mmCIF file of C-alpha atoms in Angstrom:
data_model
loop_
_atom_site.group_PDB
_atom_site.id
_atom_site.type_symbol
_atom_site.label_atom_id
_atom_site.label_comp_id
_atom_site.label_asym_id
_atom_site.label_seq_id
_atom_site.Cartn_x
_atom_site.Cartn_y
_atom_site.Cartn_z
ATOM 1 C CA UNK A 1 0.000 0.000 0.000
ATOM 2 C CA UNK A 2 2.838 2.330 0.535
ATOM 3 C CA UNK A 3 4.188 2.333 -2.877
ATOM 4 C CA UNK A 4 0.635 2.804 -4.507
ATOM 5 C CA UNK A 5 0.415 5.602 -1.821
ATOM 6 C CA UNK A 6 3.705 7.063 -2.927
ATOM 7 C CA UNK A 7 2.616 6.872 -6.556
ATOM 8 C CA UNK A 8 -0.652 8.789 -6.345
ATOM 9 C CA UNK A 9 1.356 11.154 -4.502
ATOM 10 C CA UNK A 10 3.599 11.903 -7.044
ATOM 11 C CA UNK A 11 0.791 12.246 -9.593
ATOM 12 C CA UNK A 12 -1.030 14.741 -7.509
ATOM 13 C CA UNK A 13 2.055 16.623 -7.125
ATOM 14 C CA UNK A 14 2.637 16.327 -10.304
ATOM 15 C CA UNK A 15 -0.963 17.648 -11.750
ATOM 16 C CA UNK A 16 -0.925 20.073 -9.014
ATOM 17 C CA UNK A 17 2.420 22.045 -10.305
ATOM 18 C CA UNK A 18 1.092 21.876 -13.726
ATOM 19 C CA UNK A 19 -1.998 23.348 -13.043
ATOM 20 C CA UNK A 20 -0.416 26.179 -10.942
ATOM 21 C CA UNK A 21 1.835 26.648 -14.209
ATOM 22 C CA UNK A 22 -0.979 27.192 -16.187
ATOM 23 C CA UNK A 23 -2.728 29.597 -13.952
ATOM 24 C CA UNK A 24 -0.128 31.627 -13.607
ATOM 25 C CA UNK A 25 1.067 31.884 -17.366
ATOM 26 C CA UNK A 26 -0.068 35.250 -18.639
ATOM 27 C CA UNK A 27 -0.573 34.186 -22.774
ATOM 28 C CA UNK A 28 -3.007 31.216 -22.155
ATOM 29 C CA UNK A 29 -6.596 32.423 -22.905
ATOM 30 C CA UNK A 30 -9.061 30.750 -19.864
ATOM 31 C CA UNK A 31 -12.006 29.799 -20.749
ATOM 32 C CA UNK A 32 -13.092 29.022 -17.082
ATOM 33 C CA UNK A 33 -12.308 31.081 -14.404
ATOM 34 C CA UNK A 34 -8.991 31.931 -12.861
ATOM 35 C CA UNK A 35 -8.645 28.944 -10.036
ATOM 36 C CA UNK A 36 -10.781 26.346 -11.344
ATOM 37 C CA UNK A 37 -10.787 24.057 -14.629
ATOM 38 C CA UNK A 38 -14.169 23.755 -16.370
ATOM 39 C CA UNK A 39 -15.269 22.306 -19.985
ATOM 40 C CA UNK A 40 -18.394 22.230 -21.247
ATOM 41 C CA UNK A 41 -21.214 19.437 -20.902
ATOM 42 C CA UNK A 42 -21.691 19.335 -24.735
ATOM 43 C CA UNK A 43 -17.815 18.384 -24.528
ATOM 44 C CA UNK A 44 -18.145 14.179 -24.801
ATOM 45 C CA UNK A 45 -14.571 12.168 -23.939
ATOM 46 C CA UNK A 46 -15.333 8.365 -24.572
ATOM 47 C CA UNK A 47 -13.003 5.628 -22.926
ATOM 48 C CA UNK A 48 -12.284 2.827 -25.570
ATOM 49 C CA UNK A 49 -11.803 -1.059 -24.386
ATOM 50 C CA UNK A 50 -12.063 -4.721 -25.326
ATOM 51 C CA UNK A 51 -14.174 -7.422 -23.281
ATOM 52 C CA UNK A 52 -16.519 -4.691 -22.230
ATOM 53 C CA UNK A 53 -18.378 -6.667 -19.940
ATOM 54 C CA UNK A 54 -15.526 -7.954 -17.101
ATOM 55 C CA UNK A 55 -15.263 -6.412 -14.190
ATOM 56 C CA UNK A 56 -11.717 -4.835 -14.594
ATOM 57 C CA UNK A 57 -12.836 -2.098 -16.482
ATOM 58 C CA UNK A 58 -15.223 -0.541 -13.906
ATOM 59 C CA UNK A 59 -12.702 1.547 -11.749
ATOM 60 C CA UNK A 60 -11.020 2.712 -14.653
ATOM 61 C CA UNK A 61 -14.320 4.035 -15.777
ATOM 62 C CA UNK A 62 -15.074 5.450 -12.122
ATOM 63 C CA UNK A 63 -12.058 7.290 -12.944
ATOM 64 C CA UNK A 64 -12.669 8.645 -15.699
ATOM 65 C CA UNK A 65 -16.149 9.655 -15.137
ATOM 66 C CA UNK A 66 -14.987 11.262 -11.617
ATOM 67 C CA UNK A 67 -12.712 13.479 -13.954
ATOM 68 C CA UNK A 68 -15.941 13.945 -15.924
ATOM 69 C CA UNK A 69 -17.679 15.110 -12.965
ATOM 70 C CA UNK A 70 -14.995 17.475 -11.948
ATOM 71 C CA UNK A 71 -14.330 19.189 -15.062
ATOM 72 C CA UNK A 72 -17.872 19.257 -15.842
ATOM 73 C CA UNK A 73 -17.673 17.405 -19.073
ATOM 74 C CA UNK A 74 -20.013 14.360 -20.638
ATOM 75 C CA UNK A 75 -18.362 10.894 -21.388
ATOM 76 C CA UNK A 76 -18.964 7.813 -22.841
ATOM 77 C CA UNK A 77 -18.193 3.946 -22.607
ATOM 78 C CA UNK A 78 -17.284 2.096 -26.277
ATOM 79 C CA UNK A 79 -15.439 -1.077 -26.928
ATOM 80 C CA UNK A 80 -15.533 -4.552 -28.581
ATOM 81 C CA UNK A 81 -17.571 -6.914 -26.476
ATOM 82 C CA UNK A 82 -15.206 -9.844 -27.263
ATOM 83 C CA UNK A 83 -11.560 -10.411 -27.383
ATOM 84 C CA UNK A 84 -11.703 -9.126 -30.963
ATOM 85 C CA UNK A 85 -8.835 -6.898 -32.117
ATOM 86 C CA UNK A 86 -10.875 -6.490 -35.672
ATOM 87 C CA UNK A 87 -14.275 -5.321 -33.385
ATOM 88 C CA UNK A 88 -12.037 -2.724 -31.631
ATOM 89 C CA UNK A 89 -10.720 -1.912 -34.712
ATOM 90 C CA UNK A 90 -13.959 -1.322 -36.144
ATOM 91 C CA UNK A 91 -15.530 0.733 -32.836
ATOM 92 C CA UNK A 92 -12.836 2.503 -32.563
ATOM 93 C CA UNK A 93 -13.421 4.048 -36.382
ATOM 94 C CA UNK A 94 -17.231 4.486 -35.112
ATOM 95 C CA UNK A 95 -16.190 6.677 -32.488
ATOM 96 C CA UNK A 96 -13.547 8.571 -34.579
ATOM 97 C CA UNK A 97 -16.579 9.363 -37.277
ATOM 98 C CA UNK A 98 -18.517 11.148 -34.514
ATOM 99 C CA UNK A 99 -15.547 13.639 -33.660
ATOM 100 C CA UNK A 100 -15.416 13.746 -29.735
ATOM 101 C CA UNK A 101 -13.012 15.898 -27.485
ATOM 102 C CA UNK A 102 -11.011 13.351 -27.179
ATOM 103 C CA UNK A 103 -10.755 9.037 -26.771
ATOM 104 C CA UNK A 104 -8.630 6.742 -24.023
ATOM 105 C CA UNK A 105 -8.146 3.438 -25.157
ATOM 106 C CA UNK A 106 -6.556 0.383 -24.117
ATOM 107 C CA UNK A 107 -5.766 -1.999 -26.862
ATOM 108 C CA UNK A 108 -5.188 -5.971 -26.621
ATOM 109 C CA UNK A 109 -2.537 -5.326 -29.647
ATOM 110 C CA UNK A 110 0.181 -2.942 -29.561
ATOM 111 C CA UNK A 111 0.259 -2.830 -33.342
ATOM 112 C CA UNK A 112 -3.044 -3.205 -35.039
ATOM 113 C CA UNK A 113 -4.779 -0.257 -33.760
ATOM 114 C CA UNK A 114 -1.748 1.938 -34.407
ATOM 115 C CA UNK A 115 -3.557 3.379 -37.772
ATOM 116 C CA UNK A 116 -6.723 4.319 -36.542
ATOM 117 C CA UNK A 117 -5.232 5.863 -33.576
ATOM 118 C CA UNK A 118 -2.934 7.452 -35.877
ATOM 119 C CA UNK A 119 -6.124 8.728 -38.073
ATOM 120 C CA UNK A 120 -7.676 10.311 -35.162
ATOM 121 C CA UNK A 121 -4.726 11.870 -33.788
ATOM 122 C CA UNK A 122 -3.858 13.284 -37.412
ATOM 123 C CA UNK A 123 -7.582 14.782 -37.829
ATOM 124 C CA UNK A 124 -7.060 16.587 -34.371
ATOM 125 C CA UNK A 125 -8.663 14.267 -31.749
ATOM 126 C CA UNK A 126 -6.521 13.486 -28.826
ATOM 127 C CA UNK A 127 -5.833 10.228 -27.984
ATOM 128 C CA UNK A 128 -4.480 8.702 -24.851
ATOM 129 C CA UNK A 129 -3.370 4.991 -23.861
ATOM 130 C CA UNK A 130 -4.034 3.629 -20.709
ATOM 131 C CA UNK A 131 -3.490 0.364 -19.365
ATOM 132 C CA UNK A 132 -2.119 -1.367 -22.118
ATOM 133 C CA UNK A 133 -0.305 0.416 -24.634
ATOM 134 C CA UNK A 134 0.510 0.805 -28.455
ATOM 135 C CA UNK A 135 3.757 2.583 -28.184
ATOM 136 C CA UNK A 136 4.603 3.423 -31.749
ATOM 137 C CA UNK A 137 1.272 4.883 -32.431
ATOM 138 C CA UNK A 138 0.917 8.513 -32.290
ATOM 139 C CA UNK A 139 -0.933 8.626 -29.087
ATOM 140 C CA UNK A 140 -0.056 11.252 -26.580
ATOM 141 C CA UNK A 141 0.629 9.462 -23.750
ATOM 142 C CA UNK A 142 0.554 6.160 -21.803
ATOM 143 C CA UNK A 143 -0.799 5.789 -18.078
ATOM 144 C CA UNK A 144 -0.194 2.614 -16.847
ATOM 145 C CA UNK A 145 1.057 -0.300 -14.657
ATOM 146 C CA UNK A 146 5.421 -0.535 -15.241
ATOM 147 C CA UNK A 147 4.175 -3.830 -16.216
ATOM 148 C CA UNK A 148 7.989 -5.501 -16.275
ATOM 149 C CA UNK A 149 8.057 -4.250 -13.125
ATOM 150 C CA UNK A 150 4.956 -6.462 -11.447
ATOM 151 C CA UNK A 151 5.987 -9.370 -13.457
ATOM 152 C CA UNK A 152 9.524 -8.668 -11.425
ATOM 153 C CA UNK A 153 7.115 -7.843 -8.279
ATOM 154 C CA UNK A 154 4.858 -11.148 -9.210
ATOM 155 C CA UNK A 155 8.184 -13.417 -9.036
ATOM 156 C CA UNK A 156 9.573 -12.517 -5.788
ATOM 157 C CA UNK A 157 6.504 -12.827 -4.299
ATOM 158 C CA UNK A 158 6.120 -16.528 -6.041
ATOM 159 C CA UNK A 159 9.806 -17.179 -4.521
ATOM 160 C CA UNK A 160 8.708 -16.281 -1.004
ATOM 161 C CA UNK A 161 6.029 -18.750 -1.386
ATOM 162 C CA UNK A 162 8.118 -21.876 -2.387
ATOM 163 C CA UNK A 163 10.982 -21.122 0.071
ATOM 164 C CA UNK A 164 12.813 -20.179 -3.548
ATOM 165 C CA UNK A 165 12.243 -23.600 -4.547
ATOM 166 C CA UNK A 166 10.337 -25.346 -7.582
ATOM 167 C CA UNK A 167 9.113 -25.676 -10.154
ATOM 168 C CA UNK A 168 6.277 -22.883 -11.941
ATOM 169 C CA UNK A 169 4.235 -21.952 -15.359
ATOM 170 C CA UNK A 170 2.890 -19.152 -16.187
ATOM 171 C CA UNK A 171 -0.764 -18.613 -17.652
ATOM 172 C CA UNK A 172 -1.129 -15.534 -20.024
ATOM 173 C CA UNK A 173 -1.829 -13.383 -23.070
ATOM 174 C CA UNK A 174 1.485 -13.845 -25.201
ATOM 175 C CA UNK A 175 -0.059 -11.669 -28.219
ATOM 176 C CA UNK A 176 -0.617 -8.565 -25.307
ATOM 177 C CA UNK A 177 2.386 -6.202 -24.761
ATOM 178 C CA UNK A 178 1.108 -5.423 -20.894
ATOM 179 C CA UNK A 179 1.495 -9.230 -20.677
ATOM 180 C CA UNK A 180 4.568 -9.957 -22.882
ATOM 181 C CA UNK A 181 6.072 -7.458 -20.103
ATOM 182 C CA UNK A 182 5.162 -9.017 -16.787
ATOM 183 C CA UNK A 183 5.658 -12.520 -18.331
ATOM 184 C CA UNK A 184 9.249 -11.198 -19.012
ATOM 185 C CA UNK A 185 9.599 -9.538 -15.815
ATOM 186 C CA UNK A 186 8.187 -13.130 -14.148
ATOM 187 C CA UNK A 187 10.892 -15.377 -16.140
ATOM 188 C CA UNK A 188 13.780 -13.171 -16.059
ATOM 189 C CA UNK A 189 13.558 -12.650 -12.414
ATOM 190 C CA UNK A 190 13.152 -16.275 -11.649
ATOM 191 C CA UNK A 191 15.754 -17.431 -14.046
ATOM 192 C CA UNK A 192 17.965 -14.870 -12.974
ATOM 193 C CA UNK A 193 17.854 -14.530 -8.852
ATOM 194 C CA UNK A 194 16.537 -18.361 -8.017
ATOM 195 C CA UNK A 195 18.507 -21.257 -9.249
ATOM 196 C CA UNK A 196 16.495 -23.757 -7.280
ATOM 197 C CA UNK A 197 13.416 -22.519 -9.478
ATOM 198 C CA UNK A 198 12.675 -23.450 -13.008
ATOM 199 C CA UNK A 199 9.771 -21.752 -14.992
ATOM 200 C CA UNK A 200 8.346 -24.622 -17.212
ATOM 201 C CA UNK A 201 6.150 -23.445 -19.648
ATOM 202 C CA UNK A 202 4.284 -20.242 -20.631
ATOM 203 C CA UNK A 203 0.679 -20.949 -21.628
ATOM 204 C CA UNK A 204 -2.579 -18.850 -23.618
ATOM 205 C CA UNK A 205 -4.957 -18.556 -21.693
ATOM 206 C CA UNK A 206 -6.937 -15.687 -23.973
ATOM 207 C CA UNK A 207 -8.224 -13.875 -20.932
ATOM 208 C CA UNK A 208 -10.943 -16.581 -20.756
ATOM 209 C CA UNK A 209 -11.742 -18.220 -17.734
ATOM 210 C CA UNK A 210 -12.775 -21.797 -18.849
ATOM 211 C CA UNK A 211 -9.379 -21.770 -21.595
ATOM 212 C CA UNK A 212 -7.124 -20.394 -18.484
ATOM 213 C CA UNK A 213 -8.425 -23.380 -16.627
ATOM 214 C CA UNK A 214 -7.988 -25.971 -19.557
ATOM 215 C CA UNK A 215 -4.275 -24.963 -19.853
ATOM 216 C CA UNK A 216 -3.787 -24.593 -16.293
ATOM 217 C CA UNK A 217 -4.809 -28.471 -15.715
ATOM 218 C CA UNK A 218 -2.737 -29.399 -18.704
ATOM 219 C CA UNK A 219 0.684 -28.010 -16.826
ATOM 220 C CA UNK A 220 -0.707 -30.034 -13.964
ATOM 221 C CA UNK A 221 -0.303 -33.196 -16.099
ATOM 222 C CA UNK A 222 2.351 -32.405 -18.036
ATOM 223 C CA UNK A 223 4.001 -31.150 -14.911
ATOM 224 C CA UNK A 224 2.825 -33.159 -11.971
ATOM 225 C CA UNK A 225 5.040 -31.277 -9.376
ATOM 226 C CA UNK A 226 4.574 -28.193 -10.784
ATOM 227 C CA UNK A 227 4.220 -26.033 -7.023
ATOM 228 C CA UNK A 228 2.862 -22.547 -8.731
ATOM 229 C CA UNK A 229 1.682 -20.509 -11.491
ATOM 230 C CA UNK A 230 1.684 -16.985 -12.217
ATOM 231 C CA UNK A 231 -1.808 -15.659 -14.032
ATOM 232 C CA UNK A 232 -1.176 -12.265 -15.986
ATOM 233 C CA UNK A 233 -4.616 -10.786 -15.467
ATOM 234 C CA UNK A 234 -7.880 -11.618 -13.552
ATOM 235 C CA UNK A 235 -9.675 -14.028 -15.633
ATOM 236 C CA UNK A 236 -6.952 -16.229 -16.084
ATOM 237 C CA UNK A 237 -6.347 -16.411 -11.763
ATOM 238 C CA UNK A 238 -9.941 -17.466 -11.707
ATOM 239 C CA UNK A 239 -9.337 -20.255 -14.492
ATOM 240 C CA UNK A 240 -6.060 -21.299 -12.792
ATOM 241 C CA UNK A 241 -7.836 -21.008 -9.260
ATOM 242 C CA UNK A 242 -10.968 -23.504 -10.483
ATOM 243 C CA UNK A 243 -8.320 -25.955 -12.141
ATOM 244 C CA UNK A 244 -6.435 -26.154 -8.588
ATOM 245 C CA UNK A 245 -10.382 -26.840 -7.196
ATOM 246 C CA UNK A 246 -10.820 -29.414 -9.798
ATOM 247 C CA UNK A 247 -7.568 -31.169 -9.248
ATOM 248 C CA UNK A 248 -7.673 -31.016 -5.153
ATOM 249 C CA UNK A 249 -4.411 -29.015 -5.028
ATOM 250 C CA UNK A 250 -5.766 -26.578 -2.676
ATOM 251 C CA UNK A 251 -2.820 -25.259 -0.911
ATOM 252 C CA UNK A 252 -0.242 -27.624 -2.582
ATOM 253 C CA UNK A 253 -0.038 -25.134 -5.696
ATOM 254 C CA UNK A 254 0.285 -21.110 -5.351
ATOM 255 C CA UNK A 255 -1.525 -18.872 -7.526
ATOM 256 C CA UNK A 256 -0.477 -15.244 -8.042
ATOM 257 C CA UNK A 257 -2.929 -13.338 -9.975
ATOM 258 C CA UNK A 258 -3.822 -9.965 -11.371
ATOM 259 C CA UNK A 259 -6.039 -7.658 -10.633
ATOM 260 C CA UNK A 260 -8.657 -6.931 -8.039
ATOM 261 C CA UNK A 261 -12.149 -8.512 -9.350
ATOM 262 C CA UNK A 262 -14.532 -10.097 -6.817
ATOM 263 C CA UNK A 263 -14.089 -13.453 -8.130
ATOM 264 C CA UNK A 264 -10.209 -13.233 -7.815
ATOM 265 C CA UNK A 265 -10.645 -11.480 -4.339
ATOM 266 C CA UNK A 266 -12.886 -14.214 -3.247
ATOM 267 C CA UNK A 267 -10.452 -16.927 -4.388
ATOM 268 C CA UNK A 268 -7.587 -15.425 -2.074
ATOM 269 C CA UNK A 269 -10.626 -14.780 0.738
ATOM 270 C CA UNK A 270 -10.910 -18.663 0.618
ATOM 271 C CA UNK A 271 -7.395 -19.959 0.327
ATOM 272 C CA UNK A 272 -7.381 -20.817 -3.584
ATOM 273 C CA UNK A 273 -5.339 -17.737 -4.696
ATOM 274 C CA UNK A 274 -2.312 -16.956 -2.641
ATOM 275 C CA UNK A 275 -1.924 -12.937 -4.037
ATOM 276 C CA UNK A 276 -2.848 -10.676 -6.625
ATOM 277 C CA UNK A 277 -1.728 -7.459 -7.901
ATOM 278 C CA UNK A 278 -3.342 -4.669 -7.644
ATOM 279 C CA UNK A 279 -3.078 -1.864 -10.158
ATOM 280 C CA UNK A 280 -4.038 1.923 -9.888
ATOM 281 C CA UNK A 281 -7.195 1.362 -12.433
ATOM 282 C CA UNK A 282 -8.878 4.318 -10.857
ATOM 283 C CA UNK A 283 -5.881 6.409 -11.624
ATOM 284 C CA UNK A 284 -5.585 5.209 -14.682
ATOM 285 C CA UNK A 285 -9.106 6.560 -15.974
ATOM 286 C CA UNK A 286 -9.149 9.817 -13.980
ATOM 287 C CA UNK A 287 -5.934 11.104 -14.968
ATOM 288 C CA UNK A 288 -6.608 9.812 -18.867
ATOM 289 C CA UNK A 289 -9.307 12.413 -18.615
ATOM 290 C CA UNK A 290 -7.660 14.785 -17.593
ATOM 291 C CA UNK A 291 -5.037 14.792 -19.825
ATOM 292 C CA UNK A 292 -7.260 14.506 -22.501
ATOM 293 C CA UNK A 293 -8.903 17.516 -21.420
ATOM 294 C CA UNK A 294 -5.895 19.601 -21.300
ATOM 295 C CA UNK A 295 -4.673 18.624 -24.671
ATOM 296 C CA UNK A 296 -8.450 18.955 -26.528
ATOM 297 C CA UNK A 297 -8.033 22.832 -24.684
ATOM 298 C CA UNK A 298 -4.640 23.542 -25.603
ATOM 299 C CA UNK A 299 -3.172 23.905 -22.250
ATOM 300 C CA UNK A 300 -0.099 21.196 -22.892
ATOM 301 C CA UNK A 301 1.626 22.224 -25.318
ATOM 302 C CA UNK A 302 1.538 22.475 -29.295
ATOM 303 C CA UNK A 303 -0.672 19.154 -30.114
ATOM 304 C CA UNK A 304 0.984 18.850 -33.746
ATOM 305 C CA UNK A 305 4.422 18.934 -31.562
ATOM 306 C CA UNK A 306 6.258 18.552 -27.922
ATOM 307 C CA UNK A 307 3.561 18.622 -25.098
ATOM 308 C CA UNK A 308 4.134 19.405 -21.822
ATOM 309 C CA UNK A 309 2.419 16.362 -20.651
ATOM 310 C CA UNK A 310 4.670 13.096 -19.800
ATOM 311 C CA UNK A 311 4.797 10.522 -22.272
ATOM 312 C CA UNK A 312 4.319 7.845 -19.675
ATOM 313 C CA UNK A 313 2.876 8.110 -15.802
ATOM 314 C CA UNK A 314 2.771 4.618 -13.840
ATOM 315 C CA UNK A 315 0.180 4.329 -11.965
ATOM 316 C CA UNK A 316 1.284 1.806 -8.952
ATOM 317 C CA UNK A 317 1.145 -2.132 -8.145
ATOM 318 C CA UNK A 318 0.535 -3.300 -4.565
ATOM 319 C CA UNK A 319 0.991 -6.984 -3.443
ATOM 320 C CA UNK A 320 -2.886 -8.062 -2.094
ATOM 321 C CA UNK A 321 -2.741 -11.206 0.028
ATOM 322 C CA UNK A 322 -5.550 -12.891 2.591
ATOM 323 C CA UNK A 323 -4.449 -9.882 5.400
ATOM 324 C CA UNK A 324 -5.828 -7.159 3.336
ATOM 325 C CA UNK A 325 -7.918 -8.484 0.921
ATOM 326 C CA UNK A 326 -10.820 -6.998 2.447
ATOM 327 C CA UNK A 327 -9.392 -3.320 1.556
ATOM 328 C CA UNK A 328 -9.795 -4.029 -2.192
ATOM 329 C CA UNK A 329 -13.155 -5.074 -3.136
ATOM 330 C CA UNK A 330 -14.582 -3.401 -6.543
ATOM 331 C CA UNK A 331 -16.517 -0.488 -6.104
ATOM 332 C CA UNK A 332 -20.376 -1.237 -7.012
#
């Protein structure tokens, strides 16, 4: 908790100085008055995902509509209902054709939406990346989990668990760059600071519960004394966590998960999950709106060159375990 509390620090500080900069430049024309930042409610800012319908995605939306809120601007929720790069492809140019203020997206490929983000960013729509990234788009900025850094974070934690010992797989979305990062963070860290521990195998689990569990089960077999696997987001923990159920390995395998969604929460409530990681999704929404809304009003800088904004702000990873899992239950 103390190094999520240290981050949101920073970001407040951070927001704070540049919003004293800006009241106090002389050549910026306010349209709000002198102290206080205000849009517009015709002004709409839409948030952009994939799997619309899991849990994960509702505190980065309470984010983002608490920015809304404060700035006193309209927003909207858009994104393909499936794991469906071509569907988020394809809402993504829906949302472009109706011109808003400005669109945060999260993208399950760091490559294939780089030309429609490109498109809106060249016809003067901001566009900001949040959680998962596509870094050589033309996107403004990224806010999001150092992801290399929980996989780093995910593997010490598995270490402490087997007394640095054993052998461990790793469930995940290889195509993903969040995940190719904390799968890289996991395996280097392991291979690299714990000789007595091996990783076995990396396997898709396609951010599907039921497929997370069918691969889970099959590192069981193929690895009978496998002793723990790492899960790179919330549905896959819950897969991994049912396959332990279904095998009777209840507290003979540790799980480390991601995220904080009730059914991963009630997993580590019950024994099945050993930890998860919990990222700053609230953060994550909130401050993409507000960046958003500084770029769409030209307080950050020349949009067709340098901003003032930073091109990346990480938003935090705690360790959640059975002590404090109470502390993190979603918000309704």
């Amino acid at each position: 908790m103390k190094k999520l509390l240290f981050a949101y620090i920073v970001l407040i500080g951070l927001f704070v100085l540049y919003v004293y900069q800006y009241q106090t430049s002389e050549t910026t024309n306010n349209e709000w008055s002198e102290h206080e930042l205000r849009g517009t409610i015709d002004e709409t800012y839409v948030m952009v995902t994939f799997q619309t319908g899991i849990d994960y995605w509702k505190r980065p939306l309470k984010g983002f509509e608490d920015a809304a809120e404060a700035l006193n601007v309209s927003v909207e929720y858009r994104g393909a209902t499936q794991y469906d790069v071509n569907e988020e492809i394809t809402v993504l140019e829906q949302v472009i054709a109706k011109n808003p203020s400005g669109i945060a997206v999260s993208t399950m490929d760091p490559e294939a939406l780089n030309p429609v983000i490109n498109k809106a960013v060249d016809s003067g729509i901001p566009v900001v990346m949040f959680d998962a990234d596509a870094p050589n788009s033309k996107a403004y900025a990224f806010l999001g989990t150092n992801n290399h850094y929980a996989g780093v974070t995910a593997a010490h934690k598995m270490a402490e668990l087997l007394n640095e010992s054993g052998k461990v797989g790793v469930v995940t979305h290889p195509n993903q760059l969040n995940h190719q990062e904390r799968t890289q963070g996991f395996r280097e860290t392991i291979e690299n600071e714990y000789p007595d521990m091996t990783v076995v195998d990396v396997k898709d689990g396609r951010g599907d519960q039921m497929i997370s569990k069918e691969v889970s089960e099959e590192l069981m077999r193929e690895y009978p004394d496998i002793q723990g696997i790492f899960a790179s987001e919330a549905n896959g923990g819950v897969g991994v966590g049912k396959a332990v159920l279904d095998q009777q390995k209840k507290g003979d395998l540790h799980i480390i998960s991601f995220d904080t969604d009730k059914g991963t929460l009630d997993m580590i409530d019950e024994g099945v999950i050993s930890a998860t990681l919990a990222q700053g999704t609230l953060e994550m929404g909130y401050w993409s709106l507000q960046f958003l809304f500084h770029l769409q009003h030209n307080l950050a800088g020349d949009l067709e060159g340098e901003t003032n904004l930073p091109r990346y702000v990480d938003t935090g990873i705690t360790v959640v375990t059975k002590d404090d899992v109470s502390d993190y239950y979603p918000l309704d």
